[in-house]
């Protein structure tokens, strides 16, 4: 179980119809319980975490897709660089208040092959450095397209099946629309993860 309450302020430096770039500051309260994440390589555990986090970020967003879901043309790019600082509470056993850093990059592109056929590519890159903070671990699994924090969809894995501090993911798909607002999709997905974590009740895949 976890609770996540965030308040975020943005400063947009440049923007247009299709893109935006700027800075943001966030105050986050995060609480988890029941040994939500256990370090796969050591006995140390993330357990019963509760505290406040201060985050600063620089971001760039580009979106030229014709639709948010099941788009048939256009691209999406999102890039974030974050600094995370735990200002109160506990994280690791014997927690230290140290800065954490991460870089997130997401890319999607859809190309129409014919009136009802589309081919698409997608990629995700996540890199963490400094102190690893539980709200910003990369959690893979499920097919939701509107996850919070660093939850990442990965078709073929159950929701929140795998966690890691660093990820590189890629996918490709063919999409066919036999009727209006009806879609059939064939896709393939691959990922490389480092510093894997085991989630309770989940058997870690190799």
Short mmCIF file of C-alpha atoms in Angstrom, two decimals:
data_model
loop_
_atom_site.label_atom_id
_atom_site.label_comp_id
_atom_site.label_asym_id
_atom_site.label_seq_id
_atom_site.Cartn_x
_atom_site.Cartn_y
_atom_site.Cartn_z
CA UNK A 1 0.00 0.00 0.00
CA UNK A 2 1.21 3.52 -0.63
CA UNK A 3 0.07 7.12 -0.40
CA UNK A 4 1.38 9.84 -2.70
CA UNK A 5 0.34 13.49 -2.33
CA UNK A 6 2.15 16.06 -4.49
CA UNK A 7 2.03 19.80 -5.04
CA UNK A 8 3.96 21.10 -8.04
CA UNK A 9 4.62 24.56 -9.49
CA UNK A 10 5.80 25.14 -13.07
CA UNK A 11 7.63 27.93 -14.86
CA UNK A 12 7.27 27.60 -18.63
CA UNK A 13 10.26 29.17 -20.36
CA UNK A 14 9.34 28.51 -23.99
CA UNK A 15 6.21 27.02 -25.53
CA UNK A 16 4.20 26.66 -28.70
CA UNK A 17 1.29 24.55 -29.90
CA UNK A 18 3.41 21.37 -29.99
CA UNK A 19 6.21 21.81 -27.45
CA UNK A 20 7.10 23.31 -24.08
CA UNK A 21 10.20 23.60 -21.92
CA UNK A 22 10.63 24.90 -18.41
CA UNK A 23 11.36 24.32 -14.74
CA UNK A 24 9.31 22.84 -11.92
CA UNK A 25 9.43 22.47 -8.13
CA UNK A 26 7.53 19.80 -6.23
CA UNK A 27 6.77 19.00 -2.59
CA UNK A 28 5.78 15.35 -2.21
CA UNK A 29 4.50 13.33 0.74
CA UNK A 30 5.07 9.62 0.19
CA UNK A 31 4.19 6.71 2.45
CA UNK A 32 4.47 2.97 1.84
CA UNK A 33 4.07 -0.07 4.07
CA UNK A 34 4.22 -3.86 4.18
CA UNK A 35 7.81 -4.11 2.88
CA UNK A 36 6.78 -2.75 -0.48
CA UNK A 37 10.23 -3.03 -2.03
CA UNK A 38 13.14 -5.20 -0.91
CA UNK A 39 16.67 -4.82 -2.20
CA UNK A 40 17.26 -7.86 -4.42
CA UNK A 41 21.01 -7.91 -3.76
CA UNK A 42 21.14 -7.26 0.00
CA UNK A 43 19.10 -7.87 3.16
CA UNK A 44 18.41 -4.14 3.51
CA UNK A 45 14.77 -3.27 2.80
CA UNK A 46 12.61 -0.34 1.86
CA UNK A 47 9.94 -0.87 4.50
CA UNK A 48 7.29 1.43 5.99
CA UNK A 49 8.69 4.54 4.33
CA UNK A 50 7.02 7.82 5.24
CA UNK A 51 8.29 11.33 4.62
CA UNK A 52 8.43 14.49 2.54
CA UNK A 53 10.54 14.99 -0.58
CA UNK A 54 11.55 18.21 -2.34
CA UNK A 55 12.13 17.91 -6.07
CA UNK A 56 13.38 20.33 -8.71
CA UNK A 57 13.25 19.51 -12.41
CA UNK A 58 13.94 20.81 -15.88
CA UNK A 59 11.71 19.43 -18.62
CA UNK A 60 11.09 19.40 -22.36
CA UNK A 61 7.87 18.12 -23.99
CA UNK A 62 6.96 17.69 -27.64
CA UNK A 63 3.67 16.22 -28.83
CA UNK A 64 2.60 16.16 -32.48
CA UNK A 65 0.34 13.07 -32.24
CA UNK A 66 -3.10 13.32 -33.85
CA UNK A 67 -4.66 11.46 -30.86
CA UNK A 68 -3.59 10.74 -27.29
CA UNK A 69 -4.49 7.04 -27.51
CA UNK A 70 -4.24 4.82 -30.60
CA UNK A 71 -2.69 7.64 -32.58
CA UNK A 72 -2.00 7.00 -36.23
CA UNK A 73 0.68 9.63 -36.86
CA UNK A 74 2.98 12.01 -35.04
CA UNK A 75 5.58 11.90 -32.28
CA UNK A 76 5.88 12.38 -28.56
CA UNK A 77 9.07 13.27 -26.71
CA UNK A 78 9.40 13.93 -22.98
CA UNK A 79 12.69 14.56 -21.16
CA UNK A 80 13.13 15.32 -17.46
CA UNK A 81 16.18 15.94 -15.29
CA UNK A 82 15.38 15.86 -11.57
CA UNK A 83 17.05 16.56 -8.23
CA UNK A 84 15.36 14.82 -5.28
CA UNK A 85 16.01 15.60 -1.61
CA UNK A 86 14.33 13.86 1.37
CA UNK A 87 13.54 16.67 3.81
CA UNK A 88 11.97 14.54 6.57
CA UNK A 89 11.02 10.98 7.42
CA UNK A 90 12.89 7.76 6.80
CA UNK A 91 13.79 5.82 3.69
CA UNK A 92 16.58 3.31 3.96
CA UNK A 93 17.41 1.93 7.38
CA UNK A 94 19.79 4.51 8.81
CA UNK A 95 18.60 6.97 6.17
CA UNK A 96 20.85 9.81 5.13
CA UNK A 97 19.58 13.06 3.73
CA UNK A 98 21.42 13.13 0.43
CA UNK A 99 20.57 14.34 -3.04
CA UNK A 100 19.33 11.93 -5.65
CA UNK A 101 19.38 12.59 -9.40
CA UNK A 102 17.59 11.03 -12.31
CA UNK A 103 17.13 11.51 -16.02
CA UNK A 104 14.02 10.29 -17.86
CA UNK A 105 13.57 10.18 -21.61
CA UNK A 106 10.50 8.93 -23.48
CA UNK A 107 10.01 8.72 -27.24
CA UNK A 108 7.05 7.59 -29.35
CA UNK A 109 6.51 7.79 -33.09
CA UNK A 110 3.65 6.53 -35.26
CA UNK A 111 3.78 6.29 -39.04
CA UNK A 112 0.72 5.52 -41.17
CA UNK A 113 1.34 2.77 -43.73
CA UNK A 114 -2.13 2.89 -45.27
CA UNK A 115 -5.59 4.19 -44.41
CA UNK A 116 -6.13 1.64 -41.61
CA UNK A 117 -2.57 0.47 -40.90
CA UNK A 118 -0.02 2.12 -38.62
CA UNK A 119 3.47 1.14 -37.47
CA UNK A 120 4.97 2.61 -34.32
CA UNK A 121 8.16 2.74 -32.26
CA UNK A 122 8.67 3.66 -28.61
CA UNK A 123 11.63 3.94 -26.24
CA UNK A 124 12.17 4.77 -22.56
CA UNK A 125 15.42 5.50 -20.76
CA UNK A 126 15.77 6.04 -17.02
CA UNK A 127 19.04 6.69 -15.17
CA UNK A 128 19.38 7.23 -11.41
CA UNK A 129 22.42 8.54 -9.54
CA UNK A 130 23.13 9.63 -5.97
CA UNK A 131 20.75 8.58 -3.21
CA UNK A 132 18.02 6.24 -4.48
CA UNK A 133 14.62 7.43 -3.23
CA UNK A 134 11.69 5.04 -3.16
CA UNK A 135 9.10 7.31 -4.90
CA UNK A 136 11.38 7.52 -7.95
CA UNK A 137 12.32 3.89 -8.48
CA UNK A 138 11.33 2.59 -11.91
CA UNK A 139 8.42 0.15 -11.56
CA UNK A 140 7.59 -1.91 -14.66
CA UNK A 141 4.42 -3.78 -15.59
CA UNK A 142 0.84 -3.35 -16.73
CA UNK A 143 -0.74 -1.47 -19.61
CA UNK A 144 -1.89 1.77 -17.96
CA UNK A 145 -0.92 4.85 -19.99
CA UNK A 146 -1.35 7.33 -17.14
CA UNK A 147 0.95 6.14 -14.33
CA UNK A 148 2.32 8.46 -11.63
CA UNK A 149 5.95 8.92 -10.62
CA UNK A 150 8.21 6.40 -12.37
CA UNK A 151 5.72 3.60 -12.95
CA UNK A 152 6.20 2.39 -16.54
CA UNK A 153 3.79 0.33 -18.63
CA UNK A 154 5.18 -2.92 -20.02
CA UNK A 155 2.73 -5.19 -21.83
CA UNK A 156 3.29 -8.83 -20.91
CA UNK A 157 4.27 -8.15 -17.29
CA UNK A 158 1.69 -7.92 -14.49
CA UNK A 159 1.32 -4.52 -12.86
CA UNK A 160 4.38 -3.59 -10.75
CA UNK A 161 6.09 -6.90 -11.50
CA UNK A 162 9.67 -5.57 -11.60
CA UNK A 163 11.52 -2.61 -10.11
CA UNK A 164 14.95 -1.14 -10.81
CA UNK A 165 17.05 2.00 -10.47
CA UNK A 166 18.06 2.11 -14.16
CA UNK A 167 16.11 1.02 -17.24
CA UNK A 168 16.27 1.00 -21.02
CA UNK A 169 13.10 -0.13 -22.82
CA UNK A 170 12.03 -0.36 -26.41
CA UNK A 171 8.95 -1.51 -28.31
CA UNK A 172 7.45 -1.66 -31.78
CA UNK A 173 3.91 -2.35 -32.94
CA UNK A 174 1.55 -2.74 -35.87
CA UNK A 175 -1.93 -1.29 -35.46
CA UNK A 176 -4.98 -2.06 -37.58
CA UNK A 177 -8.34 -0.28 -37.40
CA UNK A 178 -11.08 -2.44 -39.00
CA UNK A 179 -13.84 -0.01 -37.96
CA UNK A 180 -14.03 3.51 -36.57
CA UNK A 181 -12.61 3.66 -33.00
CA UNK A 182 -11.80 -0.08 -33.09
CA UNK A 183 -8.14 -1.18 -33.03
CA UNK A 184 -6.13 -4.39 -33.16
CA UNK A 185 -2.49 -4.17 -32.09
CA UNK A 186 0.45 -6.58 -32.41
CA UNK A 187 3.46 -5.43 -30.39
CA UNK A 188 6.84 -6.55 -29.09
CA UNK A 189 8.66 -5.22 -26.01
CA UNK A 190 12.17 -5.53 -24.58
CA UNK A 191 13.92 -4.03 -21.56
CA UNK A 192 17.32 -3.98 -19.88
CA UNK A 193 17.31 -3.17 -16.17
CA UNK A 194 20.06 -2.66 -13.60
CA UNK A 195 20.06 -2.84 -9.80
CA UNK A 196 16.85 -4.86 -9.81
CA UNK A 197 14.53 -4.94 -6.82
CA UNK A 198 12.13 -7.69 -5.82
CA UNK A 199 8.55 -6.80 -5.00
CA UNK A 200 6.68 -8.74 -2.29
CA UNK A 201 4.81 -11.70 -3.62
CA UNK A 202 6.55 -11.42 -7.01
CA UNK A 203 9.15 -13.86 -8.27
CA UNK A 204 12.00 -11.91 -9.84
CA UNK A 205 12.39 -12.74 -13.53
CA UNK A 206 15.84 -13.18 -15.01
#
